[in-house]
Short mmCIF file of C-alpha atoms in Angstrom, two decimals:
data_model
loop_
_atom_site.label_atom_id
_atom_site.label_comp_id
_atom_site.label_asym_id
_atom_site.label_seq_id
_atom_site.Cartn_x
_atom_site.Cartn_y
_atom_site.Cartn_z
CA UNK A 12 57.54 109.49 293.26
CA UNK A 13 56.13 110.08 297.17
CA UNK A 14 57.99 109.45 300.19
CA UNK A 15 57.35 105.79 300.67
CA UNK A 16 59.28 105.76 297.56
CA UNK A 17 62.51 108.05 298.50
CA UNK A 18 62.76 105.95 301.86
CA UNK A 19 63.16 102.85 300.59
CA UNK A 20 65.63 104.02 297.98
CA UNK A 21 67.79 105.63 301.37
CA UNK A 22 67.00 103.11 303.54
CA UNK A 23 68.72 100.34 300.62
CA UNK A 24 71.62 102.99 300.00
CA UNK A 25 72.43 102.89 303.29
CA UNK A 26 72.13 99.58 304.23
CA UNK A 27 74.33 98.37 300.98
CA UNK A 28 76.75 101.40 301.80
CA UNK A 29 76.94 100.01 305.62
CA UNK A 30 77.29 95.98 304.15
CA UNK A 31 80.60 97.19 302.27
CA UNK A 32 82.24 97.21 305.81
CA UNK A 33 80.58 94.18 307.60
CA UNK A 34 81.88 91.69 306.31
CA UNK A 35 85.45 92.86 306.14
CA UNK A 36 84.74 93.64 309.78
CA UNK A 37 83.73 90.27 310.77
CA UNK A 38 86.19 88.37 308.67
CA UNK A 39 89.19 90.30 309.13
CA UNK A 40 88.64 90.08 313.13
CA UNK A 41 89.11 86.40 313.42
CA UNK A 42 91.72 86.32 310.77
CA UNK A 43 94.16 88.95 312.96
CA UNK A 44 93.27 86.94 315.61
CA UNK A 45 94.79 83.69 314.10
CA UNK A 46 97.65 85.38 313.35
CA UNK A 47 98.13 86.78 316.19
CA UNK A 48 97.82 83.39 317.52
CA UNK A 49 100.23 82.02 315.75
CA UNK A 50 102.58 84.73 316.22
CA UNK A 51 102.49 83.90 320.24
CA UNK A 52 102.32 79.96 320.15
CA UNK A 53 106.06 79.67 317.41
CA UNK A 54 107.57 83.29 318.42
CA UNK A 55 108.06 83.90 314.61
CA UNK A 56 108.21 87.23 313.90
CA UNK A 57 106.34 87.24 310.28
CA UNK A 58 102.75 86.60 312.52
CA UNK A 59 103.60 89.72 314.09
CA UNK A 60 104.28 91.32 310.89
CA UNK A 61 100.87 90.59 309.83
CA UNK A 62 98.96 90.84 312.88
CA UNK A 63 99.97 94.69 313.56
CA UNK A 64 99.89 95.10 309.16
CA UNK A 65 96.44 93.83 308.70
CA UNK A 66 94.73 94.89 311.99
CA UNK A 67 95.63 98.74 311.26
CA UNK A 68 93.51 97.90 308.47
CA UNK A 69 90.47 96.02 310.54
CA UNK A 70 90.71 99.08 312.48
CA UNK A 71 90.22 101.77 309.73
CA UNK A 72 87.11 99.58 308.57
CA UNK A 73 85.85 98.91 311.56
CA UNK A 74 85.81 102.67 312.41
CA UNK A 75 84.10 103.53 309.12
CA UNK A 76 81.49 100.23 310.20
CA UNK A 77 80.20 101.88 313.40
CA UNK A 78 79.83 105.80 312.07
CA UNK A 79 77.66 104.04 309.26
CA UNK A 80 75.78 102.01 311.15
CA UNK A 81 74.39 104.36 313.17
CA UNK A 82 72.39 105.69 310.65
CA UNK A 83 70.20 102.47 310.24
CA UNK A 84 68.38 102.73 313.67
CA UNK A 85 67.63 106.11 312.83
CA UNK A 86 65.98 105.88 309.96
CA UNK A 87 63.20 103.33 311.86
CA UNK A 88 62.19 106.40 313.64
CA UNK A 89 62.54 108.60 311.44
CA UNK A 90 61.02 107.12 308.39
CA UNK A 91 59.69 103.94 309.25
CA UNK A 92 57.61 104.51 312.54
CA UNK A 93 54.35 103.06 311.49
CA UNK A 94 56.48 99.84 311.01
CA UNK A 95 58.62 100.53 314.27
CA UNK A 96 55.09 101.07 316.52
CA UNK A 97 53.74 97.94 314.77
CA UNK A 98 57.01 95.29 315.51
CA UNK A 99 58.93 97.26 317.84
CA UNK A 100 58.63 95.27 321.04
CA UNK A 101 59.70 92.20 318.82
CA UNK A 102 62.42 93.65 316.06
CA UNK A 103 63.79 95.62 319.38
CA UNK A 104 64.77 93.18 321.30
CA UNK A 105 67.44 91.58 319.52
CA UNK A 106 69.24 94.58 318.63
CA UNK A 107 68.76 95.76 322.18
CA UNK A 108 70.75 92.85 323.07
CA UNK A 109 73.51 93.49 320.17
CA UNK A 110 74.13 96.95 321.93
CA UNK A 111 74.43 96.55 325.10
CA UNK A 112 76.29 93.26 325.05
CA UNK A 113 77.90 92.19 321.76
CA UNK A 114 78.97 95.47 320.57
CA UNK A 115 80.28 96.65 323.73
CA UNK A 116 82.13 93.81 324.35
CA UNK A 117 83.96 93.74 320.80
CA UNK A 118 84.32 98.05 321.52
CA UNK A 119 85.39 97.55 325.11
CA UNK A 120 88.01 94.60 324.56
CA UNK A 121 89.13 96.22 320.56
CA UNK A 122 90.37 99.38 322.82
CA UNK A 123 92.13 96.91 325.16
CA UNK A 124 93.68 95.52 322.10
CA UNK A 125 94.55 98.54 320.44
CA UNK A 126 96.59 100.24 323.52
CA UNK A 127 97.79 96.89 325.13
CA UNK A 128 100.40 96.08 322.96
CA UNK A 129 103.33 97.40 325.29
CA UNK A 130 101.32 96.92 328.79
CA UNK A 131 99.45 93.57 328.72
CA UNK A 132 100.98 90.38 328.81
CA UNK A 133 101.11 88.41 325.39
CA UNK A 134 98.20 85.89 326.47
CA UNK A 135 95.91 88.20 327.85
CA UNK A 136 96.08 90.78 325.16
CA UNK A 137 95.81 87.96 322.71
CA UNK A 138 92.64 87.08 324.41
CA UNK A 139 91.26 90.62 323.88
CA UNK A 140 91.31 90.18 320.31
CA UNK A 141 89.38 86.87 320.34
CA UNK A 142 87.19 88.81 322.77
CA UNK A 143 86.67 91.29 320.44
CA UNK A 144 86.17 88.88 316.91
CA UNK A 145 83.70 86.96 319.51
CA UNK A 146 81.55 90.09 319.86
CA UNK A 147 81.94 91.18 316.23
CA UNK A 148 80.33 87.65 314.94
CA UNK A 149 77.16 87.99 317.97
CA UNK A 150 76.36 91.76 316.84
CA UNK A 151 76.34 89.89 313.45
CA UNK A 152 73.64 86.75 314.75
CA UNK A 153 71.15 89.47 316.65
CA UNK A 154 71.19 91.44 313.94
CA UNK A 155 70.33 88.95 311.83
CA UNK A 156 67.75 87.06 314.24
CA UNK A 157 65.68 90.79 314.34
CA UNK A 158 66.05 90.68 310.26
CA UNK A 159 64.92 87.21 309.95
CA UNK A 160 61.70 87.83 312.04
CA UNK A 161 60.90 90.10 308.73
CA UNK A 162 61.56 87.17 306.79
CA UNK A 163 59.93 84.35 309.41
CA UNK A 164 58.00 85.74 311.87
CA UNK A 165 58.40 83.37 314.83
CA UNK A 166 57.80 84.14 318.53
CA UNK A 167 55.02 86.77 318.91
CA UNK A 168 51.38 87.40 318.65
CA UNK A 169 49.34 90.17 317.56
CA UNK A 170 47.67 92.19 320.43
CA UNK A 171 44.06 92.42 319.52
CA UNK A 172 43.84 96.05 321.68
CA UNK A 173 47.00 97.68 320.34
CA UNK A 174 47.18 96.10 316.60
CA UNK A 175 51.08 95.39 317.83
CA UNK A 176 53.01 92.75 317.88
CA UNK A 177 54.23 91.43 320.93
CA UNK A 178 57.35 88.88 321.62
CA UNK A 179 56.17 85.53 323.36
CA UNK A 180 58.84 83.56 323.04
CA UNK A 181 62.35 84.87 322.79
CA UNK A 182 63.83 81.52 322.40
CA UNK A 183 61.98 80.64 319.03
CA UNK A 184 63.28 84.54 318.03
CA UNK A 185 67.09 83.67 318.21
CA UNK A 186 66.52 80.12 317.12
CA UNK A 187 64.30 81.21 313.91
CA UNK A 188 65.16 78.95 311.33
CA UNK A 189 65.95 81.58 308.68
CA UNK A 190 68.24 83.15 311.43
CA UNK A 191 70.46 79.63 312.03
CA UNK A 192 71.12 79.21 308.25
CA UNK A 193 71.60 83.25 307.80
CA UNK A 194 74.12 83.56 310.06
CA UNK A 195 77.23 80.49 309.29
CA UNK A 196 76.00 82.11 304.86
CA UNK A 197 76.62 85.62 305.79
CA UNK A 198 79.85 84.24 308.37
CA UNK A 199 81.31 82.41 305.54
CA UNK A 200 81.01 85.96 303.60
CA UNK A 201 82.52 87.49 305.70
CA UNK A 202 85.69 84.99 305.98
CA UNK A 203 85.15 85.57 301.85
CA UNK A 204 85.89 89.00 301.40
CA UNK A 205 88.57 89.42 304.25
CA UNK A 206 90.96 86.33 302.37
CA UNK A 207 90.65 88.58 299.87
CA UNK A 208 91.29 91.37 300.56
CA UNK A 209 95.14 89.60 302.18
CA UNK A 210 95.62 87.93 299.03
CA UNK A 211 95.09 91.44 296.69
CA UNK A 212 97.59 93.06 299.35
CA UNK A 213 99.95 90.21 299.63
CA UNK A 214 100.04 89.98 295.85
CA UNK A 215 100.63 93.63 295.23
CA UNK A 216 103.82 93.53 297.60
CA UNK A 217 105.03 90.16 295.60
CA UNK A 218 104.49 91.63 292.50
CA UNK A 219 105.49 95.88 292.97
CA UNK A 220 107.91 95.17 295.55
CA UNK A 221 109.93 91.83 294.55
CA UNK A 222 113.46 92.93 296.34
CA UNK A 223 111.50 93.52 299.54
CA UNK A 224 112.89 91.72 302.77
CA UNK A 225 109.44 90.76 303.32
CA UNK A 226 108.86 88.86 300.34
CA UNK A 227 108.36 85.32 302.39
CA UNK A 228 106.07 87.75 304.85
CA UNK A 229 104.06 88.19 301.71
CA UNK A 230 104.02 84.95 300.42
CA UNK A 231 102.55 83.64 303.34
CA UNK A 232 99.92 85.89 303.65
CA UNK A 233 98.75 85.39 299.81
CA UNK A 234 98.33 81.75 300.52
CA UNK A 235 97.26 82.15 304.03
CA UNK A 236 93.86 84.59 302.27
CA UNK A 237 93.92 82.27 298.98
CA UNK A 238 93.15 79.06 301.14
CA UNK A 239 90.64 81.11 303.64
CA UNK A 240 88.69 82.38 300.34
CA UNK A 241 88.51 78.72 298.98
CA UNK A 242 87.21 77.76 302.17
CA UNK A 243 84.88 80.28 302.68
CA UNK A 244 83.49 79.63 298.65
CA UNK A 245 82.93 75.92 299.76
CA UNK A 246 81.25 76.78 303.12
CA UNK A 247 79.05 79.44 301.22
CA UNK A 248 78.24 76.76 298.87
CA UNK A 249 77.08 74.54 300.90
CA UNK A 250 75.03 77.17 303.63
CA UNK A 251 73.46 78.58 300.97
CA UNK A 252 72.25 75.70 299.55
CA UNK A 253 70.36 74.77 302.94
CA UNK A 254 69.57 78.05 302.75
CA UNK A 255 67.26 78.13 299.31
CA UNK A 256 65.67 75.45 300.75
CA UNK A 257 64.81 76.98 304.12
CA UNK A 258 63.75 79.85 301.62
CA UNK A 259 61.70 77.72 299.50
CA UNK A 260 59.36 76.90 302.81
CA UNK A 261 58.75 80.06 304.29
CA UNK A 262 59.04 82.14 301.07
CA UNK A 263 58.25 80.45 298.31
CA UNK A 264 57.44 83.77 295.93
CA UNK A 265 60.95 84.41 296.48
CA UNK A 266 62.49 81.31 295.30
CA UNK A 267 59.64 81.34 292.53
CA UNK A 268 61.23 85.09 291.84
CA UNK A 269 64.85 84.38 291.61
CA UNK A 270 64.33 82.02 289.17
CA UNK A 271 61.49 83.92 287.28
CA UNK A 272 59.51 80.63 287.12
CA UNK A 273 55.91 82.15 286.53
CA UNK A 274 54.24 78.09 286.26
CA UNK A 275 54.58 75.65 288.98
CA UNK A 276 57.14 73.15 287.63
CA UNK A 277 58.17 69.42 288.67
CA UNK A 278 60.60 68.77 288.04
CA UNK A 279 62.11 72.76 287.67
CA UNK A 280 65.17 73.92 285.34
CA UNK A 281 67.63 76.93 286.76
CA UNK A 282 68.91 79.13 283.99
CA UNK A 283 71.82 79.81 284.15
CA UNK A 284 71.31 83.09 281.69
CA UNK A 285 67.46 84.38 280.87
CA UNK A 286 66.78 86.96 277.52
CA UNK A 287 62.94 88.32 277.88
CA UNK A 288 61.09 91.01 278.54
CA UNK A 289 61.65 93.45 280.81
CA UNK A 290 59.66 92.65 283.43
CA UNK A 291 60.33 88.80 282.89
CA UNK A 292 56.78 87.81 282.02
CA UNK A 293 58.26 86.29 278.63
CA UNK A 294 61.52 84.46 277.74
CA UNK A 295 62.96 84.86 274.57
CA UNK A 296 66.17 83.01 274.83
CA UNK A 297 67.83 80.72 278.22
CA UNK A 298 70.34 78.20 279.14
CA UNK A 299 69.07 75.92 281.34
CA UNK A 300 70.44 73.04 283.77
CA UNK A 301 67.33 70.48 284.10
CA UNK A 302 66.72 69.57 287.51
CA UNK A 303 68.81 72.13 288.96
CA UNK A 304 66.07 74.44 290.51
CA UNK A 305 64.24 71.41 292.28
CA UNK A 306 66.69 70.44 294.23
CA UNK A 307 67.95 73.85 294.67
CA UNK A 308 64.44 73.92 296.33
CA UNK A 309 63.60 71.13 297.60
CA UNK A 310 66.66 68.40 297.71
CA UNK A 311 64.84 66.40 295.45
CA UNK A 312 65.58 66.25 291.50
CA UNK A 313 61.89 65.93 290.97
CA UNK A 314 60.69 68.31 293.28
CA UNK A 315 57.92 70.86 293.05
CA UNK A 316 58.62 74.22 292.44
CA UNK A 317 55.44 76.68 292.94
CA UNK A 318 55.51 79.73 289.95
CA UNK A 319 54.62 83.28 290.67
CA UNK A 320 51.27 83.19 288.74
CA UNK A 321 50.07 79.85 291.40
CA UNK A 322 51.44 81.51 294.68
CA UNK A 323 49.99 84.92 293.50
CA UNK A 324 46.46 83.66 293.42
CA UNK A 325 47.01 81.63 296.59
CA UNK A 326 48.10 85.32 298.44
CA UNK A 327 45.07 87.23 297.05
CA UNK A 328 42.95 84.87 298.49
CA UNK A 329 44.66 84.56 301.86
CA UNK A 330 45.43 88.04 302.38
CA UNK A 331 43.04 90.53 300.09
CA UNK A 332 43.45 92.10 296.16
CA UNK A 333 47.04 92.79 295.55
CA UNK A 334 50.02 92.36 293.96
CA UNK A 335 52.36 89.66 295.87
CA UNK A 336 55.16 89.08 293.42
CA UNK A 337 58.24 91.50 293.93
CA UNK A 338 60.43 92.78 290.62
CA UNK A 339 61.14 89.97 288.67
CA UNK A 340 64.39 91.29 286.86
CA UNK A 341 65.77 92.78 290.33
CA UNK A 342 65.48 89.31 291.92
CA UNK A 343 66.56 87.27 288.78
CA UNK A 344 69.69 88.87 288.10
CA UNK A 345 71.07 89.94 291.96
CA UNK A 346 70.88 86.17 292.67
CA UNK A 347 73.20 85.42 289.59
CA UNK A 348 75.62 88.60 290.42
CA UNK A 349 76.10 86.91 293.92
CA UNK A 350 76.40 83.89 292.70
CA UNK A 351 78.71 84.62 289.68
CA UNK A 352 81.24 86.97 291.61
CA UNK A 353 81.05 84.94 294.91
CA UNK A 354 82.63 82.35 292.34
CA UNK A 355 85.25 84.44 290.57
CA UNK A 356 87.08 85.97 293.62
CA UNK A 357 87.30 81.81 294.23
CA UNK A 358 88.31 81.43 290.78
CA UNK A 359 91.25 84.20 291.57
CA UNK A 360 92.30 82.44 294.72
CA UNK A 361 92.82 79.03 293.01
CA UNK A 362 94.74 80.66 290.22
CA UNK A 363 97.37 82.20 293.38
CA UNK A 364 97.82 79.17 294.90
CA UNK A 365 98.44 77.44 291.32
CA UNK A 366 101.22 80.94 290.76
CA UNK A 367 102.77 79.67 294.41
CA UNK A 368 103.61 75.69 293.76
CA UNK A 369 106.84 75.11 294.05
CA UNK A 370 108.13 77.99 296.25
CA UNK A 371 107.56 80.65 293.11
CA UNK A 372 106.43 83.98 293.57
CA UNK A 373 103.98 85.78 291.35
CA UNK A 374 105.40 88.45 288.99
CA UNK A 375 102.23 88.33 286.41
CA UNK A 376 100.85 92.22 285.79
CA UNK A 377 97.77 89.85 284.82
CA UNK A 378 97.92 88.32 287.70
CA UNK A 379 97.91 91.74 289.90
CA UNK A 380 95.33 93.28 288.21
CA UNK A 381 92.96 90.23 289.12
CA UNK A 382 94.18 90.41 292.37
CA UNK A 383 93.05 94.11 293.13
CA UNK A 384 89.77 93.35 291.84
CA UNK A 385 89.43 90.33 293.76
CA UNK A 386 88.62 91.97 297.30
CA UNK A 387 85.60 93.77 295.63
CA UNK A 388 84.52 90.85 294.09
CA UNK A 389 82.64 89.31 297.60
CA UNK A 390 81.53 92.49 298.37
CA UNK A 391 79.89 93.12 295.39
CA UNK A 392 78.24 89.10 296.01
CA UNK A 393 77.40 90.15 299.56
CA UNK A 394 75.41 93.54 298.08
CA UNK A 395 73.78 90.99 295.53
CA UNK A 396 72.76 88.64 298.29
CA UNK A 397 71.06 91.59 300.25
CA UNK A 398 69.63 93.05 297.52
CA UNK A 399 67.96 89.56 296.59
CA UNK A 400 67.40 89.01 300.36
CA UNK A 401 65.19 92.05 301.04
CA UNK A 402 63.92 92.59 297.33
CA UNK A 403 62.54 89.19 297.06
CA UNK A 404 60.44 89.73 300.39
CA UNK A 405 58.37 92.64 298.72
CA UNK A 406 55.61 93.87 299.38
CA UNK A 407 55.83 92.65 302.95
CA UNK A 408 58.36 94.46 305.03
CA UNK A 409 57.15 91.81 307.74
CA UNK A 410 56.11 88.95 305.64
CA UNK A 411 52.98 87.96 305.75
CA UNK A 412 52.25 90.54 308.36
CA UNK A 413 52.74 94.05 307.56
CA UNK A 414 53.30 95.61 303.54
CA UNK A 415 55.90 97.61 302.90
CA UNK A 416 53.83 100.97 302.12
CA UNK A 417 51.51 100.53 305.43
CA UNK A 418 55.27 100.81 307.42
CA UNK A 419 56.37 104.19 306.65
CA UNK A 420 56.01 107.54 308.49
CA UNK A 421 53.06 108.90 307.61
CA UNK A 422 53.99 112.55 309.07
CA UNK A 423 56.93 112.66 306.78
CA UNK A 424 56.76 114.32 304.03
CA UNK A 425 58.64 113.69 300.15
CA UNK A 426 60.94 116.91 300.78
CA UNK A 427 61.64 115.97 304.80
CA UNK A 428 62.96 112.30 302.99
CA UNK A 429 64.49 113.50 300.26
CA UNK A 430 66.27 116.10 301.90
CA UNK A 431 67.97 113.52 304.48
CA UNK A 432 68.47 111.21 301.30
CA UNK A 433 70.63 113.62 299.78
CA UNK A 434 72.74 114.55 302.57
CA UNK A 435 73.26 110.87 303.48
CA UNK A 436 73.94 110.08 300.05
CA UNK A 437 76.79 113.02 300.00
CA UNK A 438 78.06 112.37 303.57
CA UNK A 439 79.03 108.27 302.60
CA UNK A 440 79.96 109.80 299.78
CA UNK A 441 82.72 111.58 301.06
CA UNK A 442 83.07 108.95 303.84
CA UNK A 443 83.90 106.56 300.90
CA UNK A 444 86.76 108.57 299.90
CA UNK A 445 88.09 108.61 303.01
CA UNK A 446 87.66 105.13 303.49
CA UNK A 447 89.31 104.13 299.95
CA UNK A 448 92.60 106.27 301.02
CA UNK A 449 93.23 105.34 304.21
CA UNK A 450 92.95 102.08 303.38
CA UNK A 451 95.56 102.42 300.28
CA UNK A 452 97.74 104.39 302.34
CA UNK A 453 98.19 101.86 304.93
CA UNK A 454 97.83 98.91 302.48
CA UNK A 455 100.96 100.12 300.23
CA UNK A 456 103.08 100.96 303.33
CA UNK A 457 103.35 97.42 303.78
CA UNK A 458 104.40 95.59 307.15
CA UNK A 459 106.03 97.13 310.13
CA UNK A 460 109.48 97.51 310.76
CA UNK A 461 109.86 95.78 314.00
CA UNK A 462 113.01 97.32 314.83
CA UNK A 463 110.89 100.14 315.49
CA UNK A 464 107.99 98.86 317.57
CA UNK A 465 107.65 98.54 321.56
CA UNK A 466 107.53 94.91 322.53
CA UNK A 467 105.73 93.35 324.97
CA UNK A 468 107.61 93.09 328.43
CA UNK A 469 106.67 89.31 330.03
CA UNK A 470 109.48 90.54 332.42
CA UNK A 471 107.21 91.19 334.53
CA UNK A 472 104.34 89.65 337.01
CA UNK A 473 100.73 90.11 335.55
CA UNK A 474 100.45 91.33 338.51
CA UNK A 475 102.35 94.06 338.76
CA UNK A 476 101.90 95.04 335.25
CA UNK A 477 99.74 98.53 334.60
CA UNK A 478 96.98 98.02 332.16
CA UNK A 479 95.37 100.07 329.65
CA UNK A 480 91.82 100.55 329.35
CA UNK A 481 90.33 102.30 326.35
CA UNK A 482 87.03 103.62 325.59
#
């Protein structure tokens, strides 16, 4: 073990510990938006219900979002500088941009949101939300513009003087092709794991509390997250189909790696379940769907599907002795887990809606059990996805461009990386904890009594109406 090895094992902790809250961020934005929405265009009172219920929830995650976050621009100084010097005026850029103007805007216009409810008039502090679900899904697109320029580097050239890279065109950046089929995949993620997370809450009310006045509150919001999950599965689906194929261009080890495929095939199988060795050089046993993998690739049933052993000969030529292909197994089987529980928290969301024909309510233990599991179902896909994402790029950590080991700190030393592993490691730890209670807490008190909130006064002119900022 040295440190190039201890940093990439924090800097995936952290990033897979920081993904847990994304998507739930981005999701659950737009969704207490709708509601609210709703909730202002019919005056009915079970929007509001929801809107103030789920968005104390959106809050506590998005909270626990930012303190994590912070850590991952950190750690590109700290151990990642040699990579940071080499891309910096390029990678920056974008998430320059998500600072100062998409995350400030979804900050500024959440803490309008947040202390409005009582001083702004219904439209305008309905607008802050929207304002603030807008700036949640562009921190989401720079982000993932400066992350696909590790993927597809577009836009720059290499200065012969400095041996950096400089940006040339910012246009092709943000309108990298990896980047514009990224962002709706990870979107409809997001919109994944927040319908489920209101259908396992929803369904624990229906099921724990069945004399609650509420019930039809809770109804609404099981179907409401069962239809949004089903939606989200489809647009997944389909986005990250275009996706593999988009993949199979500019990365074609990786596509070559997720299905283990060591010999270039035409047409190519996908298994659907591999037995070999351990680093997937032999099978022993599959289940294969012919054709499958081809068009997975290429949108063609016959299609040509270059194997590991091909493209590995083709990238010692073109870029020097080494080993191109990343870990087989790693790749193999996080493409399946993201796959496979992408499609059971779908699964879990058809079997609701079946439990709700005919106006009945849930009251299976079965049922409930599946339906706590459910919201940890997409997250656990969404860790897959990123795991595969960044695993399958290896050894570039700019593909094509820069290796992984030539990009970190070269003052650092195995202790220095280590140390700050640990106490990372122990901090989201204990963040974690917190997270998981305050969420349960809140989730188990159910809605708000009404009786007991301050209403919006539209008494009033905007005009004369004090506002509350909130920083």
């Amino acid at each position: 073990m040295d440190a190039l090895d201890v940093a990439r094992w924090q800097f995936g902790v952290t990033t897979v510990y920081h993904f847990l809250f994304v998507p739930l961020t981005i999701g659950l934005s737009v969704l207490v938006a709708i509601l609210q929405t709703l909730w202002v265009r019919t005056g009915n009172e079970r929007y509001l219900k929801l809107t103030k219920f789920y968005g104390k929830l959106f809050l506590i995650n998005f909270a626990m979002g930012v303190v994590t976050g912070l850590v991952q621009e950190f750690q590109f100084g700290m151990n990642w500088s040699d990579y940071s010097r080499f891309v910096g005026d390029v990678f920056g850029a974008p998430l320059a941009i998500e600072a100062l103007v998409a995350f400030f805007l979804e900050s500024t216009f959440l803490g309008l949101w947040i202390f409005g409810w009582d001083r702004l008039p219904k439209r305008l502090h309905l607008a802050s939300i929207w304002a603030a679900a807008i700036g949640s899904n562009l921190s989401a697109y720079f982000i993932l513009a400066a992350n696909s320029f590790m993927q597809n580097p577009v836009g720059y050239r290499i200065n012969p003087d400095t041996g950096r890279a400089e940006l040339t065109d910012f246009v092709a950046l943000l309108t990298n092709k990896v980047a514009l089929v990224t962002f709706p995949h990870t979107i409809a993620g997001a919109f994944l794991v927040a319908g489920s997370l209101l259908v396992a809450v929803a369904l624990w009310h229906l099921i724990r509390n069945r004399s609650s006045a509420d019930i039809p509150t809770y109804r609404f919001a099981a179907k409401f997250g069962s239809w949004v999950t089903l939606l989200a599965a489809g647009a997944v689906l389909i986005t990250g189909d275009i996706q593999g194929k988009i993949m199979t261009q500019v990365q074609p080890m990786k596509m070559a790696a997720a299905e283990g495929l060591y010999n270039t095939e035409s047409p190519a199988s996908f298994s659907v379940l591999t037995v070999g060795s351990l680093d997937g050089s032999r099978e022993v046993f599959a289940i294969k769907i012919p054709y499958l993998l081809s068009y997975l690739g290429t949108g063609h049933l016959n299609g040509t599907v270059h194997g590991i052993d091909d493209l590995q000969a083709q990238y010692a030529s073109q870029y020097g002795a080494g080993n191109y292909a990343p870990i087989i197994p790693v790749t193999y089987w996080s493409f399946r887990f993201m796959i496979a529980f992408g499609m059971a928290a779908a699964a879990i969301a058809l079997l609701v809606l079946w439990t709700h024909r005919k106006g009945r309510t849930p009251s299976s233990k079965w049922l409930l059990r599946a339906g706590l599991v459910m919201p940890v179902l997409p997250l656990l896909a969404s860790s897959f996805g990123w795991i595969f994402t960044e695993m399958g790029r290896q050894p570039w950590i700019v593909f094509g461009e820069m290796l992984t080991r030539n990009g970190v700190s070269r003052s650092v030393s195995l202790t220095e990386v280590l140390t700050s592993f640990t106490a990372f490691t122990l901090i989201y730890a204990t963040l974690a904890v917190v997270e998981f209670r305050l969420l349960v807490r809140y989730a188990k008190a159910g809605v708000p009594d009404l009786t007991e909130q301050p209403e919006i006064d539209d008494s009033h002119d905007d005009a004369e109406r004090p506002l509350a900022f909130a920083y």
